[in-house]
Structures are given as structure tokens and as C-alpha cells.
Amino acid sequence: MVQVRVNEGLLEGELVKNEYGGTFFSFKGIPYAQPPIGDLRFKAPQPPKSWEGVRSAKAFGPRCYQFDVFTNTGKGGSEDCLYLNVYTPQIKSDKPFPVMFWIHGGAFICGGSNDDIYGPEFLVRQNVVLVTINYRLEVLGFLCLNTAEVPGNAGMKDQVAALRWVNKNIANFGGDPKNITIFGESAGGASISYQLISPMSKGLFKRAIAQSGSSLCDWAISVKPRERALALARQLGCYSEDDKELYEFFKNQPIESLVATSAPITLAEKQKGGAEIFFTICDEKKFGDNERFFYGDMVDVVSNGVHEGVDIMTGFNSDEGLICLDSAEGTYKSLEAARNFPELFIPKLLLFKLPMIQQIELGEKIKRFYFNSQIKIPDDWEKWANFLAMQMFILPTLRWLKLVAPTKKNKLYLYRFSCKSERNVISQVRGLGELVGNKPVTCHADELMYLFDAKLLETKVDVNSDTFQLIDRASKLWTNFAKYGNPTPDDSLGVKWAPYSVEKQDYLDIGNVLMPGVAPEKDEVQFWENVLKEYGQ
């Protein structure tokens, strides 16, 4: 019997044998806020209530109600989803362990904290405490009416509430509240990037790792959020624009109606179809004493407002763009659309600002850069994937770094992840086997399989294998950063990872061999920087 007391009461967890060495203590399904149901739907999370006696912490709490756009496995989960999990090497230790606080990805649409993907075994064996959390997603987490009742960013405030809970309670699990590293991937990476500039999270963590996501990603910034909410209301049969009526309408909708409902506000979005990210982080208006998660101009805030003294590690994968592709047939259709409609090449934030003539002119310019004279179907799918990778993930990450670096307020590390082994499964899970064939790729999210023991894979890794060496090395880089603010504090990994600066743009290629480099994707980045400068971004 393993018990830990937290502010709300007594928890009972369990001692788990780690098949990769040693043991750890597991506490699952811990409530960090009240269930956001009824009148609390769309509201900022409220502090959790105490309980009498001993609460079992041996089963995961439910995921946020969602439709899984990556596996198309249908709707499921619960509105009552604000739970976290704690895994610790030792509850009582002479010296507290560094804490790693994980924010999952999933396009702000789906995902969760369970060990189906985020198994703790690889990281806790490196002597850190791991915390994984759920937060509200899609409409439930990101509906914004620009009103006091629904100001937006509820899902991000959930993350802050979980972080505050960890600051108060993690010492009881053997963790060090003064040494917390927040980390996340994709929408989780963008979340980390936002937490680095949010007034709500200042002082709650010491280090941050943003994987394949940034607050400058156009899919992570809400454009016209109230218009988006009105579009959703119309889809569901409500044509009122009165604040009170809209709030009551949304509050009383059955959960099944709210999730996975399309809400385009442009014809291009409507025609595009697919898993568009309609609900995400907004520029929050001020209402009384309400805490605002984010407000202001993004570029200005990133340039001046990143929390001082926080060490930051960020990067991207070598074949990010594959995650944006469909089946082979779907990819060829996308190529055909790109051949016919040049505005498909324009980032969303520019598209909203440019008149049609400039849209066509810029679209043609980008198309020529990637495809020369003509798009060839089916041959050019890799060029399309490269374009998507740069626009969706790589450029926003590098732009973010170039805005933060000149302030010299933070130590920065940049990586490019290109490991390849049987752990690289994401392109196959996405149904891209026919397209990719036997070519080894490092798709968006493939690095997760080297950091987490995903139970979905249903395979144990031989600790004597080359693959396990890659896992051990990746988990060391991440946990070294959490422990020391330096991923290579000594010579044990055979390489020195130099911090990033605007002048040198050092980075580390984390492949099957570790290779230092400078200025990744230099020519492509230069092209895009010229485009953004010319068109006023």
C-alpha cells in the first residue's frame, strides 16, 4: 500500500516494476480541478474539492470528450476530464527529483495523458518525476465569445491549474517544485510556447521544451474567434447574435453536438474540408478581475515577453509534413488542388490580410520555389510534404527562436530529430504506407516513441538492442536538460550541444548519430523570411 497526502486528501497509488530497470511509484487519475460541467462549462477551472478517507489513484481519469482525428476511432471521453498522473522513482529521497510536466498534442482536438502513448518507463528510469495531464479540447476548451462568460482559452487555463497544483503538491511525491520543466509536442509544443509568455504561468516552472510547435504556428492562433463561435451556433441551428442567448445555447447543448462539428468562416476553409483546427488560443479581452491567459500582438509579446531566466529547448522532426498528408489518393487530390489554386500555399494569417490579386501572386511565387515550373502528380508528393513541414512547424519554430534570442534573457537549444528505427510508426498509423513505401522517415510525433513507452505498440524493446540505445540517448538528452539546463553537461554522449544564438544558429541533429550543425534548412528559411518581410508579417 502506497499513500501520499496532497492538499485535498489522501491518495493511494501503487509500486510498479519497470521492465527497463528498477521500480517506480504510480498515481493516476488525480483531480487537479473541479469537473468543468454544468455552469462550469467554458469557465476557467475551479480548485478541486477535498475528499474524505483514501482516494484510489490506480486508474486513469477519462480523457476530454473528443473525436480522434488521427485514428478516426469515433467520439469518446468525458466532460469531467481534469485529471493528472504522477510517476516518481521514490516518494522519499534525500534530494528531491527534477519534475517533468507533460502537455500532450493532438491539434487541440484530441489526445490525453494515458500510457497508451505516454508510458513513463523511459523517463522515470533517468531519475525524474513525470507528470502527465488532461485538459479541455476543441469547443470545450477553446470556444470564445469575447464575453465575461466565455472569454476563451479555458483549455490553456486548465494547463495552468494543473501546473499550480503540481507546484503545491509535488514535493509530497519526491519532486522538486523549484525545478519543474514543462514539455509538450505539436499542440502541446505550441502550448509550451504560450506558457512561456502567459502572465498566468510566470514563476511556475524553470525550464521548457517545445517539440514541433510554437505560438507563431498559424494553427495555434485563433483568427476572428467570435465569428467562429457564431458559425458553430448556425451549424447547430442557433442564429442569434445576442451574448446571453448564445451562452445559454452553447451551455445547454449535448456534448455530442459540440464536438467534431465543422465551423468554417471562409469559403476556402469550407472547400478544404478535413481536420481543420477551428478552435484554438485567442487574444483574450479583459473582463473585471478575470485572469487572462494571453493577450496582445503575438510577435511583440514573443519579442519582449518570454519569461526571463527560463531555459528553453525547441526543435522539429526531419519529415514533419507527412502528418499533414492523407492516403496516397488523398495526397494526389491535394496536389491537384495546389496545382489549380495557388492561394493554398499562403499561410492562414497572411491569407486573411491579402487582397485576391496579391494572394494569387504570392501563391504562384511559393509554388515556383517548391515545384519549379509545374506540379507533377504523383511524383511530387515529397515536395508537397516539405512545403507543409516548413509552413506548419519548422518556420514558426525558427522564427520564434529568432525573436527570443536577441533579448539574451534565456538560454536556448535547437534540435532537428531524425532518428530512424522500428519505433518510427506514425506515418504507418496515418495510413501512409502506400505513399512512403519502405523509405525510413521521421514523421511529426515520431520522437515521442523514443521518450515514452507507448503501450499501443504492444512490444517490449530489448535493452541490448540498438533501438534501446537510441531511446536511452534521447531520454538522457531530455532529462539532462530538465536536471541541469544543459542536454550535454558532460562528455558521456560524445557530443557538445552548443546553445542557439542568432549569429551562429547552432543546433543538434538527433539522428542515429548525434551531429552538431548550424542554420538548419537555411535556403528555405531565407526564402520564407523574405516573403514575410515583403508581405508585412
Coordinates of N, CA and C in Angstrom, one line a residue, residues 226-432:
R226 N -14.9 35.1 -32.3 CA -16.3 35.2 -32.1 C -17.1 34.8 -33.3
E227 N -16.6 35.2 -34.5 CA -17.2 34.8 -35.8 C -17.2 33.3 -35.9
R228 N -16.1 32.7 -35.4 CA -16.1 31.2 -35.4 C -17.2 30.6 -34.5
A229 N -17.4 31.2 -33.4 CA -18.4 30.7 -32.5 C -19.8 30.9 -33.1
L230 N -20.0 32.0 -33.8 CA -21.3 32.2 -34.5 C -21.5 31.2 -35.6
A231 N -20.4 30.9 -36.3 CA -20.6 29.9 -37.4 C -20.9 28.5 -36.8
L232 N -20.4 28.2 -35.6 CA -20.7 26.9 -35.0 C -22.2 27.0 -34.5
A233 N -22.6 28.1 -33.9 CA -24.0 28.2 -33.5 C -25.0 28.0 -34.7
R234 N -24.6 28.6 -35.8 CA -25.5 28.4 -37.0 C -25.5 27.0 -37.5
Q235 N -24.4 26.3 -37.4 CA -24.3 24.9 -37.8 C -25.3 24.0 -36.9
L236 N -25.4 24.5 -35.6 CA -26.2 23.8 -34.7 C -27.7 24.3 -34.6
G237 N -28.0 25.3 -35.5 CA -29.4 25.7 -35.5 C -29.7 27.0 -34.8
C238 N -28.7 27.7 -34.2 CA -29.0 28.9 -33.5 C -28.5 30.1 -34.3
Y239 N -29.4 31.1 -34.6 CA -29.0 32.2 -35.5 C -28.9 33.5 -34.7
S240 N -29.1 33.4 -33.4 CA -29.0 34.6 -32.5 C -27.5 35.1 -32.5
E241 N -27.4 36.4 -32.3 CA -26.1 37.0 -32.0 C -26.0 37.7 -30.7
D242 N -27.1 37.5 -29.9 CA -27.1 38.0 -28.5 C -26.2 37.2 -27.6
D243 N -25.4 37.9 -26.8 CA -24.4 37.2 -26.0 C -25.0 36.3 -25.0
K244 N -26.1 36.7 -24.3 CA -26.7 35.9 -23.3 C -27.3 34.6 -23.9
E245 N -28.1 34.8 -25.1 CA -28.7 33.7 -25.7 C -27.7 32.7 -26.3
L246 N -26.6 33.2 -26.8 CA -25.5 32.3 -27.3 C -24.9 31.5 -26.2
Y247 N -24.6 32.2 -25.1 CA -24.0 31.4 -24.0 C -25.0 30.3 -23.5
E248 N -26.3 30.7 -23.3 CA -27.2 29.7 -22.8 C -27.3 28.5 -23.8
F249 N -27.3 28.9 -25.1 CA -27.4 27.9 -26.2 C -26.3 26.9 -26.1
F250 N -25.0 27.4 -26.0 CA -23.9 26.5 -26.0 C -23.8 25.8 -24.7
K251 N -24.1 26.4 -23.6 CA -24.1 25.7 -22.3 C -25.0 24.5 -22.2
N252 N -26.1 24.6 -22.9 CA -27.1 23.5 -22.8 C -27.1 22.5 -24.0
Q253 N -26.1 22.7 -24.9 CA -26.0 21.7 -26.0 C -25.5 20.4 -25.5
P254 N -26.0 19.3 -26.0 CA -25.4 18.0 -25.6 C -24.0 17.9 -26.1
I255 N -23.2 17.3 -25.3 CA -21.7 17.3 -25.6 C -21.5 16.7 -27.0
E256 N -22.3 15.7 -27.5 CA -22.0 15.1 -28.8 C -22.2 16.1 -29.9
S257 N -23.1 17.1 -29.7 CA -23.3 18.1 -30.8 C -22.1 19.0 -30.9
L258 N -21.5 19.3 -29.8 CA -20.4 20.4 -29.8 C -19.1 19.9 -30.5
V259 N -18.8 18.6 -30.3 CA -17.5 18.1 -30.7 C -17.5 17.6 -32.1
A260 N -16.5 17.9 -32.9 CA -16.3 17.5 -34.3 C -17.4 18.0 -35.2
T261 N -17.8 19.3 -34.9 CA -18.7 20.0 -35.8 C -17.9 21.0 -36.6
S262 N -18.1 21.0 -37.9 CA -17.3 21.9 -38.7 C -17.8 23.4 -38.5
A263 N -16.9 24.3 -38.5 CA -17.2 25.8 -38.3 C -16.4 26.7 -39.2
P264 N -16.4 26.5 -40.5 CA -15.6 27.4 -41.3 C -16.2 28.8 -41.4
I265 N -15.2 29.8 -41.6 CA -15.7 31.2 -41.7 C -15.2 31.7 -43.0
T266 N -14.6 30.9 -43.9 CA -14.2 31.3 -45.2 C -14.6 30.2 -46.2
L267 N -14.8 30.6 -47.4 CA -15.1 29.6 -48.4 C -14.0 28.6 -48.6
A268 N -12.7 29.1 -48.5 CA -11.6 28.3 -48.7 C -11.5 27.2 -47.6
E269 N -11.9 27.6 -46.4 CA -11.9 26.6 -45.3 C -13.0 25.5 -45.5
K270 N -14.2 26.0 -46.0 CA -15.3 25.1 -46.3 C -14.9 24.1 -47.4
Q271 N -14.2 24.6 -48.4 CA -13.9 23.7 -49.5 C -12.7 22.7 -49.1
K272 N -11.9 23.2 -48.2 CA -10.7 22.4 -47.8 C -11.2 21.1 -47.1
G273 N -12.2 21.2 -46.2 CA -12.6 20.0 -45.5 C -11.6 19.5 -44.6
G274 N -11.7 18.2 -44.2 CA -10.7 17.5 -43.4 C -10.6 18.0 -42.0
A275 N -9.5 17.7 -41.3 CA -9.4 18.0 -39.9 C -8.8 19.4 -39.7
E276 N -9.6 20.4 -40.1 CA -9.2 21.8 -39.8 C -9.3 22.1 -38.3
I277 N -8.3 22.9 -37.8 CA -8.3 23.3 -36.4 C -9.1 24.6 -36.3
F278 N -10.4 24.4 -35.9 CA -11.2 25.6 -35.8 C -11.1 26.4 -34.5
F279 N -10.9 25.7 -33.4 CA -10.9 26.3 -32.1 C -9.6 26.2 -31.4
T280 N -9.0 27.4 -31.2 CA -7.6 27.4 -30.6 C -7.5 28.6 -29.7
I281 N -6.2 29.1 -29.5 CA -5.9 30.1 -28.5 C -6.3 31.5 -29.0
C282 N -6.9 32.3 -28.2 CA -7.4 33.6 -28.7 C -6.7 34.7 -27.9
D283 N -6.7 35.9 -28.5 CA -6.3 37.2 -27.8 C -7.4 37.5 -26.9
E284 N -7.2 37.4 -25.6 CA -8.3 37.5 -24.6 C -8.6 38.9 -24.2
K285 N -9.9 39.2 -24.2 CA -10.3 40.6 -23.8 C -10.4 40.6 -22.2
K286 N -10.3 41.8 -21.7 CA -10.3 42.0 -20.2 C -11.7 42.1 -19.7
F287 N -12.1 41.3 -18.7 CA -13.4 41.4 -18.0 C -13.2 41.4 -16.5
G288 N -13.3 42.5 -15.9 CA -13.2 42.6 -14.4 C -11.9 42.0 -13.9
D289 N -12.0 41.1 -12.9 CA -10.9 40.5 -12.3 C -10.4 39.2 -13.0
N290 N -11.1 38.8 -14.0 CA -10.7 37.6 -14.7 C -9.2 37.6 -15.1
E291 N -8.6 36.5 -14.8 CA -7.2 36.3 -15.3 C -7.2 36.0 -16.8
R292 N -6.3 36.7 -17.5 CA -6.2 36.5 -19.0 C -5.0 35.6 -19.3
F293 N -5.2 34.6 -20.1 CA -4.1 33.7 -20.4 C -3.2 34.3 -21.4
F294 N -3.7 34.9 -22.5 CA -2.9 35.5 -23.5 C -3.6 36.7 -24.0
Y295 N -2.9 37.8 -24.3 CA -3.4 39.0 -25.0 C -2.3 39.8 -25.6
G296 N -2.6 40.5 -26.7 CA -1.6 41.4 -27.3 C -1.3 40.8 -28.7
D297 N -0.3 41.5 -29.3 CA 0.2 41.1 -30.6 C 1.3 40.0 -30.4
M298 N 1.1 38.9 -31.1 CA 1.9 37.8 -30.9 C 3.4 38.1 -31.1
V299 N 3.8 38.7 -32.2 CA 5.2 39.0 -32.5 C 5.8 39.9 -31.4
D300 N 5.0 40.9 -31.0 CA 5.5 41.8 -29.9 C 5.7 41.1 -28.6
V301 N 4.7 40.3 -28.3 CA 4.8 39.6 -27.0 C 6.0 38.6 -27.0
V302 N 6.2 37.8 -28.1 CA 7.3 36.9 -28.1 C 8.6 37.6 -28.1
S303 N 8.7 38.8 -28.8 CA 9.9 39.5 -28.8 C 10.3 40.1 -27.5
N304 N 9.3 40.4 -26.6 CA 9.6 41.1 -25.4 C 9.2 40.4 -24.1
G305 N 8.3 39.4 -24.2 CA 7.6 38.9 -23.1 C 7.9 37.5 -22.6
V306 N 8.9 36.8 -23.2 CA 9.2 35.5 -22.7 C 9.7 35.5 -21.3
H307 N 9.3 34.6 -20.4 CA 9.7 34.7 -19.0 C 11.2 34.6 -18.9
E308 N 11.7 35.6 -18.2 CA 13.2 35.8 -18.1 C 13.8 34.7 -17.3
G309 N 14.9 34.2 -17.7 CA 15.7 33.2 -17.0 C 15.3 31.8 -17.2
V310 N 14.2 31.5 -17.9 CA 13.8 30.1 -18.2 C 14.6 29.6 -19.3
D311 N 15.3 28.4 -19.1 CA 16.0 27.7 -20.2 C 15.0 27.1 -21.1
I312 N 15.3 27.1 -22.4 CA 14.3 26.7 -23.4 C 15.0 25.8 -24.5
M313 N 14.4 24.7 -24.7 CA 14.8 23.7 -25.8 C 13.7 23.6 -26.8
T314 N 14.0 23.6 -28.1 CA 12.9 23.5 -29.0 C 13.4 22.9 -30.3
G315 N 12.5 22.4 -31.2 CA 13.0 21.8 -32.4 C 11.9 21.2 -33.2
F316 N 12.3 20.4 -34.2 CA 11.4 19.8 -35.1 C 11.9 18.5 -35.7
N317 N 11.1 17.7 -36.3 CA 11.5 16.4 -36.9 C 11.8 16.6 -38.4
S318 N 12.6 15.6 -38.9 CA 13.1 15.8 -40.3 C 12.0 15.6 -41.3
D319 N 10.9 14.9 -41.0 CA 9.8 14.7 -42.0 C 8.5 15.1 -41.5
E320 N 8.4 16.3 -40.8 CA 7.2 16.7 -40.2 C 6.0 16.7 -41.1
G321 N 6.1 17.1 -42.3 CA 5.0 17.4 -43.2 C 4.2 16.2 -43.5
L322 N 4.7 15.0 -43.3 CA 3.9 13.8 -43.6 C 2.6 13.7 -42.8
I323 N 2.6 14.3 -41.6 CA 1.5 14.2 -40.7 C 0.3 14.9 -41.4
C324 N 0.6 15.8 -42.3 CA -0.5 16.6 -42.9 C -1.1 15.9 -44.2
L325 N -0.4 14.8 -44.6 CA -0.9 14.1 -45.7 C -2.0 13.1 -45.3
D326 N -2.7 12.7 -46.4 CA -3.8 11.7 -46.2 C -3.3 10.4 -46.8
S327 N -4.1 9.6 -47.3 CA -3.7 8.4 -48.0 C -3.1 8.9 -49.3
A328 N -2.5 7.9 -50.1 CA -1.9 8.3 -51.4 C -2.9 9.0 -52.2
E329 N -4.2 8.5 -52.3 CA -5.2 9.1 -53.1 C -5.5 10.5 -52.7
G330 N -5.6 10.7 -51.3 CA -5.9 12.0 -50.8 C -4.8 13.0 -51.1
T331 N -3.6 12.5 -51.0 CA -2.4 13.4 -51.2 C -2.4 13.8 -52.7
Y332 N -2.7 12.9 -53.6 CA -2.7 13.3 -55.0 C -3.8 14.4 -55.3
K333 N -4.9 14.2 -54.6 CA -6.0 15.2 -54.7 C -5.6 16.6 -54.2
S334 N -4.8 16.6 -53.1 CA -4.3 17.8 -52.5 C -3.3 18.5 -53.5
L335 N -2.5 17.6 -54.2 CA -1.5 18.2 -55.2 C -2.3 18.8 -56.3
E336 N -3.3 18.1 -56.7 CA -4.1 18.7 -57.9 C -4.7 20.0 -57.5
A337 N -5.3 20.1 -56.2 CA -5.8 21.4 -55.8 C -4.7 22.5 -55.7
A338 N -3.5 22.1 -55.2 CA -2.4 23.0 -55.2 C -2.0 23.5 -56.5
R339 N -2.1 22.6 -57.5 CA -1.8 23.0 -58.9 C -2.7 24.0 -59.4
N340 N -4.0 23.9 -59.0 CA -5.1 24.8 -59.6 C -5.3 26.0 -58.8
F341 N -5.1 26.0 -57.5 CA -5.4 27.1 -56.6 C -4.2 27.6 -55.8
P342 N -3.4 28.5 -56.3 CA -2.2 28.9 -55.7 C -2.3 29.5 -54.3
E343 N -3.6 30.0 -53.9 CA -3.7 30.5 -52.6 C -3.6 29.5 -51.5
L344 N -3.6 28.2 -51.9 CA -3.4 27.1 -50.9 C -2.0 27.1 -50.3
F345 N -1.1 27.8 -50.9 CA 0.3 27.9 -50.5 C 0.5 29.0 -49.4
I346 N -0.6 29.8 -49.2 CA -0.4 31.0 -48.4 C -0.8 30.7 -46.9
P347 N 0.1 31.0 -46.0 CA -0.2 30.8 -44.5 C -1.5 31.5 -44.2
K348 N -2.3 30.9 -43.3 CA -3.6 31.5 -43.0 C -3.6 32.9 -42.5
L349 N -2.6 33.3 -41.7 CA -2.6 34.7 -41.2 C -2.3 35.7 -42.2
L350 N -1.6 35.3 -43.3 CA -1.4 36.2 -44.4 C -2.6 36.2 -45.3
L351 N -3.2 35.0 -45.5 CA -4.4 34.9 -46.3 C -5.5 35.9 -45.9
F352 N -5.7 36.0 -44.6 CA -6.8 36.9 -44.1 C -6.5 38.4 -44.4
K353 N -5.2 38.7 -44.6 CA -4.8 40.1 -44.8 C -4.6 40.6 -46.2
L354 N -4.4 39.6 -47.2 CA -4.1 40.0 -48.5 C -5.3 40.0 -49.4
P355 N -5.4 41.0 -50.3 CA -6.4 41.0 -51.4 C -6.1 39.9 -52.4
M356 N -7.2 39.6 -53.1 CA -7.1 38.4 -54.0 C -5.9 38.4 -55.0
I357 N -5.7 39.6 -55.6 CA -4.6 39.7 -56.6 C -3.2 39.3 -55.9
Q358 N -3.0 39.8 -54.7 CA -1.8 39.5 -54.0 C -1.7 38.0 -53.6
Q359 N -2.9 37.5 -53.2 CA -2.9 36.1 -52.9 C -2.4 35.2 -54.1
I360 N -2.9 35.5 -55.2 CA -2.6 34.7 -56.4 C -1.1 34.9 -56.7
E361 N -0.6 36.1 -56.7 CA 0.8 36.5 -57.0 C 1.7 35.8 -56.0
L362 N 1.4 35.8 -54.7 CA 2.3 35.2 -53.7 C 2.2 33.7 -53.8
G363 N 1.0 33.2 -54.0 CA 0.8 31.7 -54.1 C 1.6 31.2 -55.2
E364 N 1.7 31.8 -56.4 CA 2.5 31.4 -57.5 C 4.0 31.5 -57.2
K365 N 4.4 32.5 -56.5 CA 5.8 32.6 -56.1 C 6.2 31.4 -55.2
I366 N 5.4 31.1 -54.2 CA 5.7 30.0 -53.3 C 5.7 28.6 -54.1
K367 N 4.7 28.5 -55.0 CA 4.6 27.3 -55.8 C 5.9 27.1 -56.7
R368 N 6.4 28.2 -57.3 CA 7.6 28.1 -58.1 C 8.8 27.7 -57.3
F369 N 8.9 28.2 -56.1 CA 10.0 27.9 -55.2 C 10.1 26.4 -54.9
Y370 N 8.9 25.8 -54.7 CA 8.9 24.4 -54.3 C 8.8 23.4 -55.5
F371 N 8.2 23.8 -56.5 CA 7.9 22.9 -57.6 C 8.5 23.3 -59.0
N372 N 9.3 24.4 -59.0 CA 9.8 24.9 -60.3 C 8.6 25.3 -61.2
S373 N 8.5 24.7 -62.4 CA 7.6 25.1 -63.4 C 6.2 24.5 -63.2
Q374 N 6.1 23.3 -62.7 CA 4.8 22.6 -62.7 C 4.8 21.5 -61.6
I375 N 3.6 21.3 -61.0 CA 3.5 20.2 -60.1 C 3.2 18.9 -60.8
K376 N 4.0 17.9 -60.6 CA 3.8 16.6 -61.2 C 3.2 15.6 -60.3
I377 N 2.1 15.0 -60.7 CA 1.4 14.1 -59.9 C 1.6 12.7 -60.5
P378 N 2.0 11.6 -59.7 CA 2.1 11.6 -58.3 C 3.5 11.9 -57.8
D379 N 4.5 12.2 -58.6 CA 5.9 12.3 -58.3 C 6.2 13.3 -57.2
D380 N 5.5 14.4 -57.1 CA 5.9 15.5 -56.3 C 5.3 15.5 -54.9
W381 N 4.9 14.4 -54.4 CA 4.3 14.4 -53.0 C 5.3 14.8 -52.0
E382 N 6.6 14.4 -52.2 CA 7.6 14.8 -51.1 C 7.8 16.3 -51.1
K383 N 7.8 16.9 -52.2 CA 7.9 18.4 -52.3 C 6.8 19.0 -51.5
W384 N 5.6 18.5 -51.7 CA 4.4 19.0 -51.0 C 4.5 18.8 -49.5
A385 N 5.0 17.6 -49.1 CA 5.2 17.4 -47.7 C 6.3 18.3 -47.1
N386 N 7.3 18.6 -47.9 CA 8.4 19.6 -47.4 C 7.8 21.0 -47.2
F387 N 6.9 21.4 -48.2 CA 6.3 22.7 -48.0 C 5.4 22.7 -46.8
L388 N 4.6 21.7 -46.5 CA 3.8 21.6 -45.4 C 4.6 21.7 -44.1
A389 N 5.7 20.9 -44.1 CA 6.5 20.9 -42.9 C 7.1 22.3 -42.5
M390 N 7.5 23.0 -43.5 CA 8.1 24.3 -43.3 C 7.0 25.3 -42.8
Q391 N 5.9 25.3 -43.5 CA 4.9 26.2 -43.2 C 4.2 26.0 -41.8
M392 N 3.9 24.7 -41.6 CA 3.2 24.3 -40.4 C 4.0 24.3 -39.1
F393 N 5.3 23.9 -39.2 CA 6.1 23.6 -38.0 C 7.4 24.2 -38.0
I394 N 8.2 24.1 -39.0 CA 9.6 24.4 -38.9 C 9.8 26.0 -38.9
L395 N 9.2 26.7 -39.9 CA 9.4 28.1 -39.9 C 8.9 28.8 -38.6
P396 N 7.7 28.4 -38.1 CA 7.2 29.1 -36.9 C 8.2 28.8 -35.7
T397 N 8.8 27.6 -35.6 CA 9.8 27.3 -34.6 C 11.0 28.2 -34.7
L398 N 11.5 28.3 -35.9 CA 12.8 29.1 -36.1 C 12.5 30.6 -36.0
R399 N 11.4 31.1 -36.4 CA 11.0 32.5 -36.3 C 10.9 32.8 -34.8
W400 N 10.3 31.9 -34.0 CA 10.1 32.1 -32.6 C 11.5 32.3 -31.9
L401 N 12.4 31.4 -32.3 CA 13.8 31.4 -31.7 C 14.5 32.7 -32.1
K402 N 14.3 33.2 -33.3 CA 15.0 34.4 -33.8 C 14.4 35.7 -33.1
L403 N 13.2 35.6 -32.6 CA 12.6 36.7 -31.9 C 13.1 36.7 -30.5
V404 N 13.3 35.5 -29.9 CA 13.6 35.4 -28.5 C 15.1 35.6 -28.2
A405 N 15.9 35.1 -29.1 CA 17.4 35.1 -28.9 C 18.0 36.4 -28.7
P406 N 17.6 37.5 -29.4 CA 18.3 38.8 -29.3 C 18.2 39.4 -27.9
T407 N 17.1 39.0 -27.1 CA 16.9 39.6 -25.8 C 18.0 39.1 -24.8
K408 N 18.6 37.9 -25.1 CA 19.6 37.3 -24.2 C 19.0 37.0 -22.8
K409 N 17.7 36.9 -22.7 CA 17.1 36.6 -21.4 C 17.0 35.1 -21.1
N410 N 17.3 34.3 -22.1 CA 17.0 32.9 -22.0 C 18.2 32.1 -22.7
K411 N 18.6 31.0 -22.1 CA 19.5 30.1 -22.7 C 18.6 29.2 -23.6
L412 N 19.0 29.1 -24.9 CA 18.2 28.4 -25.9 C 19.0 27.2 -26.6
Y413 N 18.2 26.1 -26.8 CA 18.8 25.0 -27.5 C 17.9 24.6 -28.7
L414 N 18.4 24.3 -29.8 CA 17.6 24.0 -31.0 C 18.0 22.6 -31.5
Y415 N 17.0 21.7 -31.8 CA 17.3 20.4 -32.4 C 16.6 20.1 -33.6
R416 N 17.1 19.1 -34.4 CA 16.4 18.5 -35.5 C 16.4 17.0 -35.2
F417 N 15.2 16.4 -35.1 CA 15.2 15.0 -34.7 C 15.0 14.1 -35.9
S418 N 16.0 13.2 -36.2 CA 15.9 12.4 -37.4 C 16.2 10.9 -37.1
C419 N 16.0 10.4 -35.8 CA 16.2 9.0 -35.5 C 15.3 8.1 -36.4
K420 N 15.9 7.0 -36.8 CA 15.1 6.0 -37.5 C 15.3 4.6 -37.0
S421 N 14.2 4.0 -36.7 CA 14.2 2.6 -36.3 C 12.7 2.1 -36.4
E422 N 12.5 0.9 -35.9 CA 11.1 0.3 -36.0 C 10.2 1.1 -35.1
R423 N 10.7 2.0 -34.2 CA 9.8 2.9 -33.4 C 9.1 4.0 -34.2
N424 N 9.6 4.3 -35.4 CA 9.0 5.3 -36.3 C 7.8 4.8 -36.9
V425 N 6.6 4.9 -36.2 CA 5.4 4.3 -36.7 C 4.3 5.2 -37.1
I426 N 4.5 6.5 -36.9 CA 3.4 7.5 -37.1 C 2.9 7.5 -38.5
S427 N 3.8 7.5 -39.5 CA 3.4 7.5 -40.9 C 2.6 6.3 -41.3
Q428 N 2.9 5.1 -40.6 CA 2.1 3.9 -40.9 C 0.7 4.0 -40.2
V429 N 0.7 4.5 -39.0 CA -0.6 4.7 -38.3 C -1.5 5.6 -39.0
R430 N -0.9 6.6 -39.7 CA -1.7 7.6 -40.5 C -2.1 7.0 -41.9
G431 N -1.7 5.8 -42.2 CA -2.1 5.1 -43.4 C -1.3 5.6 -44.6
L432 N -0.1 6.0 -44.4 CA 0.8 6.5 -45.5 C 1.7 5.4 -46.0

